[in-house]
Short mmCIF file of C-alpha atoms and ligand atoms in Angstrom, two decimals:
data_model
loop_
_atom_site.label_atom_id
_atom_site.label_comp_id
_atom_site.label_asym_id
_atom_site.label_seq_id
_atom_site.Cartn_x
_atom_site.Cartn_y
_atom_site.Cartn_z
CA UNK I 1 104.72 16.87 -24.52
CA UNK I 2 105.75 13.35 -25.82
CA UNK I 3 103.18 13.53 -28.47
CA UNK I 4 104.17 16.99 -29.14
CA UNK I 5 107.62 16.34 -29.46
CA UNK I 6 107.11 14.00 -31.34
CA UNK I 7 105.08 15.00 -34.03
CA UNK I 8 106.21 18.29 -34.41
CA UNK I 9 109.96 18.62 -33.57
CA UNK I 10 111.65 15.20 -33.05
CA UNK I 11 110.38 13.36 -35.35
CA UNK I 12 112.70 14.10 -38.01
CA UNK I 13 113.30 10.26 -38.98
CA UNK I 14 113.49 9.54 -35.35
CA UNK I 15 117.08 12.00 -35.30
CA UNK I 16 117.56 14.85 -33.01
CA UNK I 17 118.69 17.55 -35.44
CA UNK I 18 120.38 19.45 -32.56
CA UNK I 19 122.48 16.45 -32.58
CA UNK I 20 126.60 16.86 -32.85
CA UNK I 21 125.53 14.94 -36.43
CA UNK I 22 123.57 17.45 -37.39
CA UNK I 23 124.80 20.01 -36.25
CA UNK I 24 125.60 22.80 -39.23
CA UNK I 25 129.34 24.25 -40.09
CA UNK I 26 127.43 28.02 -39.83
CA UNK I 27 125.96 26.75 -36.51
CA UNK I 28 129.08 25.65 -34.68
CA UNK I 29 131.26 28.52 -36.21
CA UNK I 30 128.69 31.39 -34.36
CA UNK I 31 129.08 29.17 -31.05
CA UNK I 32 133.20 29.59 -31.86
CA UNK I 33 132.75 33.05 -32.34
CA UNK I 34 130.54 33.82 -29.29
CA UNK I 35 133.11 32.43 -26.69
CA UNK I 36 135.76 35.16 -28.22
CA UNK I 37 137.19 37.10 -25.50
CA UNK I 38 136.31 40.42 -26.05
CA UNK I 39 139.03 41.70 -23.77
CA UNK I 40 141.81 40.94 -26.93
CA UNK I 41 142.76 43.83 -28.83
CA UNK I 42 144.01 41.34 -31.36
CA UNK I 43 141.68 41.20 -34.18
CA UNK I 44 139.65 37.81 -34.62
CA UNK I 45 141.03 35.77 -37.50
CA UNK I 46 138.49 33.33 -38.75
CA UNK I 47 139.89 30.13 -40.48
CA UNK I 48 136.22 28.62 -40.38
CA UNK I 49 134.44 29.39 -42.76
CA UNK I 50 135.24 29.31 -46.66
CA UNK I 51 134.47 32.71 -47.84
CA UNK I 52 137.20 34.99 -48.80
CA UNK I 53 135.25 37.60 -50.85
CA UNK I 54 136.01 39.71 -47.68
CA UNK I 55 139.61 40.13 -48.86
CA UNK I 56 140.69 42.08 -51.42
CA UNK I 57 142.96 39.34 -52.90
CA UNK I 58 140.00 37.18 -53.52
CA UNK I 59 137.84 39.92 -54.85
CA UNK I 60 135.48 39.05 -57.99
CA UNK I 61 136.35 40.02 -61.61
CA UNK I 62 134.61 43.05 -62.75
CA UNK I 63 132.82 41.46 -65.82
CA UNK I 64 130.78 39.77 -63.30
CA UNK I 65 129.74 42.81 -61.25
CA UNK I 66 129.58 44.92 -64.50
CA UNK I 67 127.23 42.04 -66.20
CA UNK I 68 125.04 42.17 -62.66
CA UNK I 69 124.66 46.23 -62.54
CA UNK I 70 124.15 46.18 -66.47
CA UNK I 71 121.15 43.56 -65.98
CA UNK I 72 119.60 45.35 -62.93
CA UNK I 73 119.77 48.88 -64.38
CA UNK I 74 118.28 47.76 -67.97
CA UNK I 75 114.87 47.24 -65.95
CA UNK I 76 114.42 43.69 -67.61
CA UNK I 77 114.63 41.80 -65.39
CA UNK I 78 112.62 42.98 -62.45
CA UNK I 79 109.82 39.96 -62.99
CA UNK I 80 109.85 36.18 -62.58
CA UNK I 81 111.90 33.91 -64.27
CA UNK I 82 110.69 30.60 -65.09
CA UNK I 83 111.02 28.50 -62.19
CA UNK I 84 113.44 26.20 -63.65
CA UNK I 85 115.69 29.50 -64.91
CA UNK I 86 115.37 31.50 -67.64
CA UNK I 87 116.54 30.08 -71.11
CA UNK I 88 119.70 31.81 -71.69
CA UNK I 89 120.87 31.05 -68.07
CA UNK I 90 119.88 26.91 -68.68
CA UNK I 91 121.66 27.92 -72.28
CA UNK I 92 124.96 29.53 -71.16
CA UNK I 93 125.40 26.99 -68.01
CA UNK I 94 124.96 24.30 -70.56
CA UNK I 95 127.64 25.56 -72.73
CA UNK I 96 129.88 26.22 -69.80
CA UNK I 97 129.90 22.89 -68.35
CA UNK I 98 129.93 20.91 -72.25
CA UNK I 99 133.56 22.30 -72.65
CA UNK I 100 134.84 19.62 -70.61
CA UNK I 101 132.62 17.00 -71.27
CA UNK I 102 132.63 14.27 -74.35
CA UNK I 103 128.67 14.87 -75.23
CA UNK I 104 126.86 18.46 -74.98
CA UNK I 105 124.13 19.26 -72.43
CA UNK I 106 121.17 20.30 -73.34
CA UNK I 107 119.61 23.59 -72.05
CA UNK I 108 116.85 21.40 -70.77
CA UNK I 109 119.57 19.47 -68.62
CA UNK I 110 120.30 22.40 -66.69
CA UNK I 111 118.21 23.79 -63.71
CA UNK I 112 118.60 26.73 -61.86
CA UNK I 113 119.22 27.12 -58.48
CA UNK I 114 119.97 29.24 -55.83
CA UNK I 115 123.44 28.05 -55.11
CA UNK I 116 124.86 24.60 -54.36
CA UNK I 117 122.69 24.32 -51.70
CA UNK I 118 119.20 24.39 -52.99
CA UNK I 119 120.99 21.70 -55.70
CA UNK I 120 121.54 19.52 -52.44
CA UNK I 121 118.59 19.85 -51.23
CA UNK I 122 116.94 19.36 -55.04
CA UNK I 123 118.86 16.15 -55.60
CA UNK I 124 117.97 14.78 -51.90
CA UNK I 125 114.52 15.80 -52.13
CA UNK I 126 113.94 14.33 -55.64
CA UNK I 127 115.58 10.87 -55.09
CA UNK I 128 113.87 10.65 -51.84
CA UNK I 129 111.12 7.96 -50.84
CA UNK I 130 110.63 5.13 -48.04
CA UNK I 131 112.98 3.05 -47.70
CA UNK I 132 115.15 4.64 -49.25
CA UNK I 133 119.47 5.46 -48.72
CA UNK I 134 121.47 7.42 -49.79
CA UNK I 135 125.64 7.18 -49.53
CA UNK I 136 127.61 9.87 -48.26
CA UNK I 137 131.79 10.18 -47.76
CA UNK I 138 132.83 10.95 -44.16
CA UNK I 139 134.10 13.35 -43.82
CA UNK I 140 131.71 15.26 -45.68
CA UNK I 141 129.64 18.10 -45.56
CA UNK I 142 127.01 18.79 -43.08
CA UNK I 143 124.20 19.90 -45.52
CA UNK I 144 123.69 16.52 -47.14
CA UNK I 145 123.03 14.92 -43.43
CA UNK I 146 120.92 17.72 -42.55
CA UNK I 147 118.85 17.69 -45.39
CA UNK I 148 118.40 13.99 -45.82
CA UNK I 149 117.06 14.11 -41.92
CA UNK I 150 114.77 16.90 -43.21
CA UNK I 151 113.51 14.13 -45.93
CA UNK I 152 113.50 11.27 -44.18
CA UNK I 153 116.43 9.60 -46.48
CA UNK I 154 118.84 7.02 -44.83
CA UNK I 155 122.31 8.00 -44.79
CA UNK I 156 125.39 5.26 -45.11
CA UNK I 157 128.80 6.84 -44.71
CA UNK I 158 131.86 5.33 -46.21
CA UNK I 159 135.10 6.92 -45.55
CA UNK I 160 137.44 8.69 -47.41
CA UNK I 161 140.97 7.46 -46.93
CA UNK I 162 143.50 10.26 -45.43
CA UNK I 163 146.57 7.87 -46.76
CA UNK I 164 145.62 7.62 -50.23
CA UNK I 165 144.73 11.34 -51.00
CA UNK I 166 141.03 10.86 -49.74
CA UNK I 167 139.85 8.31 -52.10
CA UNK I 168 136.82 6.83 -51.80
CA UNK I 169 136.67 3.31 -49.80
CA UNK I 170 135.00 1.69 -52.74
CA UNK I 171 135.11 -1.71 -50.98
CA UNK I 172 132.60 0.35 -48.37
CA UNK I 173 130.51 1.58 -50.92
CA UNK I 174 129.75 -2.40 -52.10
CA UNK I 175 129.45 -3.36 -48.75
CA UNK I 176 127.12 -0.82 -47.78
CA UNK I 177 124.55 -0.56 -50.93
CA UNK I 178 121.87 -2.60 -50.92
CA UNK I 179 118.11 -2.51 -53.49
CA UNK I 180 117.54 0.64 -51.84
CA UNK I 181 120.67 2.69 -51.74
CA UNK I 182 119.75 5.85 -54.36
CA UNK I 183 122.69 7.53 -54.83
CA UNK I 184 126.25 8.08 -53.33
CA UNK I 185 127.72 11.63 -53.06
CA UNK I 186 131.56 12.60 -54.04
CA UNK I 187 132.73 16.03 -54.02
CA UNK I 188 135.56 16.73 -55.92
CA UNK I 189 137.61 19.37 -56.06
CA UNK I 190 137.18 18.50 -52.10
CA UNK I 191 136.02 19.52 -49.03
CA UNK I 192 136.58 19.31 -45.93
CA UNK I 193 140.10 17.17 -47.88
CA UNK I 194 141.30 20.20 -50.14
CA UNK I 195 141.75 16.41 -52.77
CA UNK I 196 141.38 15.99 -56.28
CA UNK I 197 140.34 13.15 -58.11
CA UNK I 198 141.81 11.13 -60.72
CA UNK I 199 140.44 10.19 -63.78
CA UNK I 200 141.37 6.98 -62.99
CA UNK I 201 139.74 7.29 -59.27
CA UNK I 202 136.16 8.76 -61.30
CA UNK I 203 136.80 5.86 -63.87
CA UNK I 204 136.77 3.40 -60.45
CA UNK I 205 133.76 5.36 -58.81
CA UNK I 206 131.43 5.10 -61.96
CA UNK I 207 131.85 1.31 -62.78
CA UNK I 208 131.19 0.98 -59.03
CA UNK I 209 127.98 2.83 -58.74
CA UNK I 210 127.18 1.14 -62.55
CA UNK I 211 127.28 -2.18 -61.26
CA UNK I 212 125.29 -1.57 -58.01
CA UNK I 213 122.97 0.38 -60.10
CA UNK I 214 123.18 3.72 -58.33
CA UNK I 215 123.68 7.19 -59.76
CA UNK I 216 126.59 9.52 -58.56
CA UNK I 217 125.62 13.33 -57.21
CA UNK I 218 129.10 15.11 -58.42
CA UNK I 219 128.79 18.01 -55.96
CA UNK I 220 131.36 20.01 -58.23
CA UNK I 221 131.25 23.50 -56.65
CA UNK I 222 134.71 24.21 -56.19
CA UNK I 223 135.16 22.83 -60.04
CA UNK I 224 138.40 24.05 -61.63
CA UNK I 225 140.05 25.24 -58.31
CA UNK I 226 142.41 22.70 -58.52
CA UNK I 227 146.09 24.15 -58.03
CA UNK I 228 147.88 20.91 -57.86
CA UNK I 229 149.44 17.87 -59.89
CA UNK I 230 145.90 16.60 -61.02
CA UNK I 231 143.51 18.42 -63.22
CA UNK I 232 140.26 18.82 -62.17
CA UNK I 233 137.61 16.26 -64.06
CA UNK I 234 134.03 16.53 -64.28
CA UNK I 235 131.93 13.22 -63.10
CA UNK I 236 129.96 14.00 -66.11
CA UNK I 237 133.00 12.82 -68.43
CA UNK I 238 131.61 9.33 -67.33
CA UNK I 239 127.71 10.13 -67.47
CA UNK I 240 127.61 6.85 -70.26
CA UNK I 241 128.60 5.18 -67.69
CA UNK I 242 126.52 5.97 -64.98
CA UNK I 243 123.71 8.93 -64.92
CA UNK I 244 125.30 11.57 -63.00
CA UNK I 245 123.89 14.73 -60.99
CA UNK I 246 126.54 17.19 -61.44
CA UNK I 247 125.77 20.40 -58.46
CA UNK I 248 127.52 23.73 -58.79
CA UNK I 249 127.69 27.50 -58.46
CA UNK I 250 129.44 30.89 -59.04
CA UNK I 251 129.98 31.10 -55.31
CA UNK I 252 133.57 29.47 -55.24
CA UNK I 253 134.84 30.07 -58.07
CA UNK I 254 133.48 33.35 -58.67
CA UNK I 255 133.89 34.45 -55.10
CA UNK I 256 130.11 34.95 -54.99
CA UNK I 257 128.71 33.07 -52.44
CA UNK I 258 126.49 35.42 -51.75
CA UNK I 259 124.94 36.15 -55.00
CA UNK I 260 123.17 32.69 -54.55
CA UNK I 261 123.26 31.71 -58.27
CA UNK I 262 124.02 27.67 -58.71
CA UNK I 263 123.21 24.69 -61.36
CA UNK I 264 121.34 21.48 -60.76
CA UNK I 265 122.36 19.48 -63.76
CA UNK I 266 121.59 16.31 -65.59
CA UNK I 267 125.11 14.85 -66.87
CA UNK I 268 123.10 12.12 -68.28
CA UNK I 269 123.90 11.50 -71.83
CA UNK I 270 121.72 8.56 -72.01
CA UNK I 271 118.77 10.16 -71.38
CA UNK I 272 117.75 8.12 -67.74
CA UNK I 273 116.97 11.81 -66.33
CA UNK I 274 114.79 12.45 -69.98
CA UNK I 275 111.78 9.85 -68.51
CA UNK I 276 108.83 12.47 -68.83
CA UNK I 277 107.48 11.08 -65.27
CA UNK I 278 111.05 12.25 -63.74
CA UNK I 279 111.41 15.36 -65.58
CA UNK I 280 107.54 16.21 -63.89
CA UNK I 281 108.27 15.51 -60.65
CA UNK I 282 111.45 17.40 -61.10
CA UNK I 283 109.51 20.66 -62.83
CA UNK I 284 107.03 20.22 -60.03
CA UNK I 285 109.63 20.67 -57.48
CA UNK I 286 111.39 23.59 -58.65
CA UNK I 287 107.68 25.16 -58.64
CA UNK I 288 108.26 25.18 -54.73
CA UNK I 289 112.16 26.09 -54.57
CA UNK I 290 112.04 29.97 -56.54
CA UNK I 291 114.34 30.65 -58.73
CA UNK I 292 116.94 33.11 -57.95
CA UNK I 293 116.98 36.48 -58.06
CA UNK I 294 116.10 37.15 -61.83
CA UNK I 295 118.68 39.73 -62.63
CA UNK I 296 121.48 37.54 -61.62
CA UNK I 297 120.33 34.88 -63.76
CA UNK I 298 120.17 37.02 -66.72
CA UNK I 299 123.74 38.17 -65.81
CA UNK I 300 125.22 34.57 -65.57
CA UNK I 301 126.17 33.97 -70.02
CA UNK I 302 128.22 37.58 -69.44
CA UNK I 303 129.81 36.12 -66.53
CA UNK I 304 130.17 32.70 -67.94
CA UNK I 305 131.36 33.97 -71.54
CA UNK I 306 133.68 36.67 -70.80
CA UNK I 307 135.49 36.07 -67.85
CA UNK I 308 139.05 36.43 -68.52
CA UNK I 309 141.54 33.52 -67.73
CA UNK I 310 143.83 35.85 -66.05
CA UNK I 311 141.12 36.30 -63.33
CA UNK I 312 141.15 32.22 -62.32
CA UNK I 313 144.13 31.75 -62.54
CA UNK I 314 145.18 34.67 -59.80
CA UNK I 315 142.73 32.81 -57.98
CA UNK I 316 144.39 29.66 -58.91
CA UNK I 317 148.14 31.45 -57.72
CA UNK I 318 146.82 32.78 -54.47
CA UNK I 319 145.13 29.46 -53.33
CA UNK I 320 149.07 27.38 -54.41
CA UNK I 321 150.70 30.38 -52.21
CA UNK I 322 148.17 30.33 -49.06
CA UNK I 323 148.39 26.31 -49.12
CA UNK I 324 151.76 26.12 -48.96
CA UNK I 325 151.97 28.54 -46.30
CA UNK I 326 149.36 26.67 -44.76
CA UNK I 327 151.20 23.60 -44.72
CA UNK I 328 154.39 25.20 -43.69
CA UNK I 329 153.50 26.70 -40.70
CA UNK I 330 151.36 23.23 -39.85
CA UNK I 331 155.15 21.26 -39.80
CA UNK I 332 156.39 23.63 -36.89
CA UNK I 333 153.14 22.57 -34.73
CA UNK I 334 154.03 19.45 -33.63
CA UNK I 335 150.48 18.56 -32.36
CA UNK I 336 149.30 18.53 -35.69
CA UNK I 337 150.08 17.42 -38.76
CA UNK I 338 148.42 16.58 -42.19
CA UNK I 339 147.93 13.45 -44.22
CA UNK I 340 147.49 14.68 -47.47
CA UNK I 341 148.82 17.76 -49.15
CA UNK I 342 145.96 19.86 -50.53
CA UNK I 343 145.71 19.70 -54.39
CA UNK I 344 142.08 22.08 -54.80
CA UNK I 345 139.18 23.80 -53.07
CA UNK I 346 140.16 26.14 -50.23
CA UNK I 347 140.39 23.57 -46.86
CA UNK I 348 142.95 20.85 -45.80
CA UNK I 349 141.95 18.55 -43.05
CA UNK I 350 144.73 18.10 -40.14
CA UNK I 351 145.04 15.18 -37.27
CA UNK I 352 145.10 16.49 -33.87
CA UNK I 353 147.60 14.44 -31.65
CA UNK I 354 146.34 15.03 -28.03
CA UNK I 355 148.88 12.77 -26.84
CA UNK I 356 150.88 16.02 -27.24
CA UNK I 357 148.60 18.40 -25.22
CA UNK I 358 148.03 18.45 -21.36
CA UNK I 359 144.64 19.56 -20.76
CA UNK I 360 142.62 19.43 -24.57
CA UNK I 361 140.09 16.49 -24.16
CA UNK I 362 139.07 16.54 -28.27
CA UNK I 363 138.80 18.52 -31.11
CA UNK I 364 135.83 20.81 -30.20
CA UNK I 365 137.64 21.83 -26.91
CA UNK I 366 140.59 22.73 -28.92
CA UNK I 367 138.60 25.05 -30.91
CA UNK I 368 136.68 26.76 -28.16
CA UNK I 369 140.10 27.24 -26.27
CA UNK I 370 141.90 28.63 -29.27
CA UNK I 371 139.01 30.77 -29.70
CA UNK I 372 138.75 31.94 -26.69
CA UNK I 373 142.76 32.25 -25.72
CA UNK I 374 143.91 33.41 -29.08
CA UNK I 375 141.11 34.97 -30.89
CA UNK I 376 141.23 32.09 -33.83
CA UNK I 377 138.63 30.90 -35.31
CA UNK I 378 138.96 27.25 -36.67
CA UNK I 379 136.39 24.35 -37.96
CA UNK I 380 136.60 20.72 -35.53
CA UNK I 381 136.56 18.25 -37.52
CA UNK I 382 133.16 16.63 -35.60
CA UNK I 383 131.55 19.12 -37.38
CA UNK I 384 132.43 17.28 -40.80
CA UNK I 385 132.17 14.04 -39.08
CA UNK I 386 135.80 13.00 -38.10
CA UNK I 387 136.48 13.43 -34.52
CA UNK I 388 139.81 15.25 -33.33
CA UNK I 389 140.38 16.39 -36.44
CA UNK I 390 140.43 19.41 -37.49
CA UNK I 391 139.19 21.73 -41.02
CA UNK I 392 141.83 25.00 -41.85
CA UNK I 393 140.28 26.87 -44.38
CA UNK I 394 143.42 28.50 -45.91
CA UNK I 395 141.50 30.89 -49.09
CA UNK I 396 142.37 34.46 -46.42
CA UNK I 397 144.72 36.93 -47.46
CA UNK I 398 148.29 35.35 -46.72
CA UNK I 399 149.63 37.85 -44.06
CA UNK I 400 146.31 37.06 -41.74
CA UNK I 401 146.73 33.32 -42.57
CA UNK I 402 150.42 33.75 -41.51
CA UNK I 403 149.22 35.36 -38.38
CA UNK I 404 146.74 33.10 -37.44
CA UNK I 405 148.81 30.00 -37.96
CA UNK I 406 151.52 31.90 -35.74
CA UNK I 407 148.86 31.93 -32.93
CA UNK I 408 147.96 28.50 -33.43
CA UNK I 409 151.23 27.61 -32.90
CA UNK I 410 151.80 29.32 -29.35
CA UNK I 411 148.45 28.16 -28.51
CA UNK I 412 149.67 24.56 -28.73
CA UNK I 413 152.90 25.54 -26.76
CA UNK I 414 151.11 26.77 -24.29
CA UNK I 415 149.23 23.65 -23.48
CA UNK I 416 151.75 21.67 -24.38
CA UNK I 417 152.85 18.55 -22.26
CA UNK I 418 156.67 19.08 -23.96
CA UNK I 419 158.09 21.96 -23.29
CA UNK I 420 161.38 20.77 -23.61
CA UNK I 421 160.87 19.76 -27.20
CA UNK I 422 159.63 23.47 -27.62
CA UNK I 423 162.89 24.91 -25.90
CA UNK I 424 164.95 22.74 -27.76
CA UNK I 425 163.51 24.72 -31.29
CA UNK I 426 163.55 27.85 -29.94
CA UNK I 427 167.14 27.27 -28.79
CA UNK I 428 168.44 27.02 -32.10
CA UNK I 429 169.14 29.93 -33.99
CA UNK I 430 167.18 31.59 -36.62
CA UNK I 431 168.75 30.97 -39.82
C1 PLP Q 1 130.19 25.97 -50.34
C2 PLP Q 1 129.69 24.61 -50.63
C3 PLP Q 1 128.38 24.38 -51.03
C4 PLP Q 1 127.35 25.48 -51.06
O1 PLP Q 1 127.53 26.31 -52.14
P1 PLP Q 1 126.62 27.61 -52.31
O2 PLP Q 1 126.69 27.89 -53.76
O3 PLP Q 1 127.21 28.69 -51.48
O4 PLP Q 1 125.24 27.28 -51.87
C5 PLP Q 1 128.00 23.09 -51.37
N1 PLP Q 1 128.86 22.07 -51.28
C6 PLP Q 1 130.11 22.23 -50.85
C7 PLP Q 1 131.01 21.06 -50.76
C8 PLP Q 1 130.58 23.52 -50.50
O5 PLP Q 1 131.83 23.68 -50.05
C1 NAG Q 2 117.71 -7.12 -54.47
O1 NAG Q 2 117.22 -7.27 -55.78
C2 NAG Q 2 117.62 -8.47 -56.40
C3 NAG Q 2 117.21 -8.44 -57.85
O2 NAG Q 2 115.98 -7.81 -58.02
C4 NAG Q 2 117.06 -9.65 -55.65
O3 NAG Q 2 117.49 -10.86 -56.23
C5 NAG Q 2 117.54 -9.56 -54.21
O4 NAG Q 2 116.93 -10.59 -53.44
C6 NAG Q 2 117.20 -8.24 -53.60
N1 NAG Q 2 117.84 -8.15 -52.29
C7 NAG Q 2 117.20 -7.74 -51.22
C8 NAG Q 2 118.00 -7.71 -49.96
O5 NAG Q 2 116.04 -7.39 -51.25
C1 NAG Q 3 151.66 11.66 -31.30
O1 NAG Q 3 152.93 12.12 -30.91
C2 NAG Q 3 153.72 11.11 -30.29
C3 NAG Q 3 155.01 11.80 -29.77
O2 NAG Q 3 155.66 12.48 -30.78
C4 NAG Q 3 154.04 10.02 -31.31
O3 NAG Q 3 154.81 9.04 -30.72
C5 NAG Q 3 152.73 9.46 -31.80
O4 NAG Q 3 152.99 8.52 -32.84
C6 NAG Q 3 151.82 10.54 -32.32
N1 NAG Q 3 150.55 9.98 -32.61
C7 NAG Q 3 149.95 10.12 -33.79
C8 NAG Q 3 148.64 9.46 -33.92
O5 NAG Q 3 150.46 10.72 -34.71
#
C-alpha cells in the first residue's frame, strides 16, 4: 500500500494534493454548497465563484454570439485547427493585445488555448524541470499551486501587501530567488485583491525580475476590467525589460468562461521566446494540450474587432456600482472589514475579526455556517492561501448582492459576542 501510494497517488512532489494547499476554489465551493440546508425557502445566493454570465446584467454582447453561430453554421470549421490555433485567431489576438503595447506581436507570439487555464498549465509545464521554482503571490490562485504539484515545480510565495493596495513584497521576491527560481507570477487586474497595478509598481516588478534574471507570467485575464483610479497596464509594456508571458481569455471580459477560448502569449520583444529549441518544445507541447473548439477560434477576430465600447464599459459601470455596494454593506458588519478598496476584476478580499464572534473558530467555519444558516455562499480565504480571510465575489446582479450582504450581516449578529453594540445601531433611527 506504501509502495502503491506512493508511486501512484502521493507522490506528487512528495505533496498530498487533497491538502487544504491544494485544495481547488471549484472543490471547496461544491463542499459549501452541499452543507446548504435544504429546509430554506430562501434561494441560495452564491458569492463564490466569479461567473456572472448567469445574470442578465452581465450577459455577453451579441457580436460575439452572432460571430460564434455565423462560424458554426458556415460548416467551416467542423475540422482541426492547428494545434497552436488557427492563423487568423494567432493574427487577431496579436492585434488585440499590440494596441496597448510599445512593439507589435507577432502572430507567431500568440498560442491558443483553451482558456486561462490551459495557459497556466502551458507556462508551468514549459518552464518546468528539476530543481526548479517558481514564485507565486499569496494570496493567489489555487491553479498555479495545483498545477506546479502536478509538475513537480517548487513553489515560493511572497505576499502581497493588504496596506499598500496588494503590491508585491519585492524585498520577498529577492530574498526568495535563488539560480533556480524560473519565473514569478503577478496577476493584475487582481484576484483574489480586486487591485490594480501601477505603472510605476510593473516598472518596480520588471527591473526586479531583470536583475535576478527571471521572467514574469502576467496572468492578465481580467485585463481592462479595471473600474478605478488606475488604468489597467499590460506587463508586456515592459517585455524590453524582462521577457514576459502574458495569459488571457474571453472568459472575463467577455463573460464567456465557458466558451473556453484563451491566449498563451510571448510579450517578448527581444526575441528570448524566438530560440528555435524553445519554440519546439513549446510546439511540441501544444501537440498534447488540443486546441479549442475550432469554430470558436475562427469566431474570436469578429469578436475581437467589432465589439462595441458601449458593451465594456456597461460592464465596466455595473462592476463600479456592485463594488461600492459591496463595500457599503461590508462597513455595517463590524466583524469584517476591508483593507483595500477594489479598483478591477470582480473579488475584494475582507479580514475576518473573530475577536468579534462567539463561537466561529476560522474562516472555513464561517463559511460552512453561513452556508448552512443563511443559504450564502462565500469563498474562505484558506482557499487562496490567507487564513481567516475571506474572498466576496461582488460581479452578481446588485439586488441579489444587496441581499446576500444583508444576510451576511444578521449572520454575524447572530453569533455575535456584542450585542449591545448591535442594539445600540439598531436603536437609532433610520434616516
Ligand atoms: C478565471 C481565472 C482564470 C481562468 O480563466 P479561464 O479562461 O476561465 O480558464 C485564470 N486566472 C485567474 C486569476 C482567474 O481569475
Ligand atoms: C548562482 O550562480 C552564480 C553565477 O553563475 C554563482 O556565482 C553562484 O554561486 C550561484 N549560487 C548558487 C547558490 O548556486
Ligand atoms: C477586532 O475588533 C476589536 C473590537 O472592536 C478591535 O479592538 C480589534 O482591533 C479588531 N481587530 C482587528 C485585527 O481588526
Amino acid at each position: 500500500m506504501e509502495n502503491g501510494t506512493k508511486k501512484w497517488g502521493g507522490g506528487v512532489h512528495g505533496q498530498d494534493l487533497e491538502t487544504p494547499s491544494n485544495i481547488t476554489i471549484k472543490g471547496i465551493l461544491s463542499l459549501l454548497m452541499a452543507s446548504i440546508d435544504t429546509n430554506d425557502k430562501r434561494r441560495v445566493i452564491s458569492l463564490g465563484m466569479g461567473d456572472p454570465s448567469a445574470y442578465s446584467c452581465f450577459h455577453t454582447t451579441a457580436v460575439a454570439e452572432d460571430a460564434v453561430v455565423d462560424t458554426l453554421s458556415s460548416q467551416k470549421f467542423n475540422g482541426y485547427a492547428p494545434t497552436v490555433g488557427l492563423p487568423q485567431t494567432r493574427t487577431a489576438i496579436a492585434e488585440y493585445l499590440s494596441c496597448n503595447l510599445p512593439y507589435k506581436l507577432s502572430p507567431d507570439d500568440v498560442y491558443v488555448t483553451a482558456g486561462c487555464t490551459q495557459a497556466i498549465d502551458v507556462a508551468l509545464s514549459i518552464l518546468a524541470h528539476p530543481a526548479a521554482n517558481i514564485l507565486l503571490p499569496r494570496p493567489g490562485f489555487p491553479i498555479y499551486e495545483l498545477c506546479a504539484a502536478f509538475r513537480q515545480l517548487d513553489v515560493r510565495h511572497f505576499d502581497l501587501l493588504p496596506e499598500k493596495g496588494w503590491e508585491v513584497d519585492l524585498h520577498a521576491i529577492e530574498a526568495l530567488a535563488d539560480n533556480n527560481t524560473v519565473a514569478m507570477v503577478i496577476i493584475n487586474p487582481g484576484n483574489p485583491c480586486g487591485n490594480v497595478y501601477s505603472y510605476q509598481h510593473l516598472n518596480k516588478i520588471a527591473e526586479t525580475a531583470k536583475k535576478l534574471k527571471i521572467l514574469v507570467i502576467a496572468d492578465e485575464v481580467y485585463g481592462h476590467l479595471a473600474f478605478g483610479a488606475k488604468p489597467f497596464v499590460p506587463m508586456g509594456v515592459f517585455g524590453s525589460v524582462v521577457p514576459v508571458l502574458t495569459l488571457g481569455s474571453l472568459s472575463k471580459r467577455w463573460i464567456v468562461p465557458g466558451w473556453r477560448l484563451g491566449w498563451f502569449v510571448t510579450s517578448d520583444p527581444t526575441s528570448v521566446f524566438k530560440n528555435p529549441q524553445i519554440v519546439e518544445r513549446i510546439k511540441k507541447y501544444f501537440d498534447i494540450c488540443g486546441a479549442p473548439a475550432t469554430f470558436i477560434q475562427a469566431a474570436v477576430p469578429r469578436i475581437l474587432e467589432q465589439t462595441q465600447v458601449s458593451f465594456f464599459m456597461k460592464t465596466i459601470n455595473i462592476l463600479k456600482q456592485t463594488s461600492d455596494i459591496c463595500c457599503d454593506r461590508i462597513k455595517e458588519i463590524p466583524c469584517i472589514t476591508y483593507p483595500y478598496k477594489p479598483e478591477g476584476s470582480m473579488v475584494v478580499m475582507v479580514k475576518l475579526n473573530l475577536s468579534l464572534l462567539k463561537d466561529i473558530s476560522d474562516d472555513i467555519d464561517f463559511c460552512f455556517k453561513l452556508a448552512k444558516e443563511e443559504s450564502v455562499i462565500i469563498l474562505p480565504g484558506q482557499a487562496v492561501g490567507l487564513k481567516n480571510w475571506l474572498r466576496i465575489t461582488f460581479a452578481i446582479e446588485p439586488s441579489s448582492l444587496e441581499e446576500a450582504l444583508g444576510r451576511v450581516k444578521s449572520f454575524c449578529k447572530m453569533h455575535s459576542n456584542q450585542q449591545n453594540r448591535y442594539q445600540a445601531t439598531n436603536n437609532q433611527p433610520l434616516n
